[in-house]
Amino acid sequence: MTVRNYAIKCIQDEAQAVLDLIPQTDENFDRAVELIMQCNGKVIVTGVGKSGNIGAKIAATLASTGTPSFFVNPLDVYHGDLGVMSANDVVLAISNSGQTDELLRFIPMVLHMQIPIIGMSGNPQSLLAKYSTCHLNVSVRKEACPLNLAPTSSTTAALVMGDALAVALMECRHFQPQDFAQFHPGGELGKRLLTTAQDVMHTERLPILSETMHLGEAIIHVSKGKLGLGVAVTAGRVAGLITDGDIRRAMEKWQAEFFNHTVADIMTRQPKTVGPKAKISEIQRIMNKNKIHSVLVVDIDNRLLGIVDRYACVL
């Protein structure tokens, strides 16, 4: 076998391990989701070694999708971290064997505090499964490791089951993109969903035109505005919009007669507008749908407040 074939075999083995989770996902999964939904505290994820690494990722995923959660190493519990737990919490304990000594020594403390335990292991007959309120079976036929020793398929299966929990909880909570953005304010999605038109709009030296302005003069205003457009304003309210493209097409159409025409002759009379609180994500949708590069920001009386162009939406 070539090196690439070893890689392909590993991917195939881990993919099969994930698919094998489907028939293993039973009423215990429903019970786990119910326990977390009823939880008034936090989901405390715990595990040792590779299971701990997977647990930390699961905790992070839960926390970022609306389920308060964090990871605790069971070894740290013996040195004061037990204080972070309360009877309102739920513990998600992960161990491939379900027999990990450090984890099992942690379980009696949890039971004493009457905290529900969601066990996740590859052994439904393990002590972890026995003492859990419900048990998620993530057993695999074999590891992708050629020696069948290194945690590979088993850690992938546990990670996927954790993702399944997070996704199911998102559906139960009716978790929306806006909610996701609040937990990820520094990410691209967060910025698009939280940033508004008034945060990025151009407000200085706006290219304001009158409907009666001749196109020769309008060109100068459009050029100085450096936004590729001019806004026709009448009685303080937006009346229309002209773009570089409108001007070029008018030149081709009227040629020598071009300078005899006014802004009113070529302007779009109902340009796309948004309010100052419009989210960037919505503005991007409007631009893409209408194949335009700018929208006007107006108040409730249709008075121009600013202009948002496509470049301002790149966060």
Short mmCIF file of N, CA and C in Angstrom, two decimals, residues 111 128 145 206 223 230 234 238 241 289 293 295 307:
data_model
loop_
_atom_site.label_atom_id
_atom_site.label_comp_id
_atom_site.label_asym_id
_atom_site.label_seq_id
_atom_site.Cartn_x
_atom_site.Cartn_y
_atom_site.Cartn_z
N LEU A 111 -22.61 11.94 42.32
CA LEU A 111 -23.83 11.28 42.80
C LEU A 111 -24.23 11.80 44.17
N LEU A 128 -19.19 3.29 34.28
CA LEU A 128 -19.68 4.64 33.95
C LEU A 128 -21.12 4.55 33.46
N CYS A 145 -6.30 3.17 13.75
CA CYS A 145 -4.88 2.87 13.95
C CYS A 145 -4.58 1.46 13.47
N LEU A 206 -21.21 63.71 0.89
CA LEU A 206 -22.11 62.87 0.08
C LEU A 206 -22.43 63.57 -1.24
N SER A 223 -18.10 62.35 -9.34
CA SER A 223 -16.66 62.09 -9.29
C SER A 223 -16.06 62.47 -7.94
N GLY A 230 -24.63 59.33 -7.45
CA GLY A 230 -25.10 60.61 -6.95
C GLY A 230 -26.55 60.45 -6.51
N THR A 234 -34.84 66.13 -3.18
CA THR A 234 -35.82 67.19 -3.40
C THR A 234 -36.56 67.45 -2.09
N VAL A 238 -35.01 61.92 -0.39
CA VAL A 238 -34.41 61.22 -1.53
C VAL A 238 -35.44 61.11 -2.64
N LEU A 241 -31.62 58.25 -7.77
CA LEU A 241 -30.21 57.87 -7.73
C LEU A 241 -29.68 57.72 -9.14
N LYS A 289 -29.13 40.39 -4.29
CA LYS A 289 -30.39 40.12 -4.98
C LYS A 289 -30.61 41.09 -6.13
N HIS A 293 -24.22 47.88 -5.99
CA HIS A 293 -23.03 47.98 -5.16
C HIS A 293 -23.20 48.94 -3.98
N VAL A 295 -26.34 50.96 -1.19
CA VAL A 295 -27.72 51.25 -0.77
C VAL A 295 -27.70 52.56 0.01
N ILE A 307 -24.56 56.51 3.04
CA ILE A 307 -24.51 55.54 1.95
C ILE A 307 -23.62 54.38 2.38
#
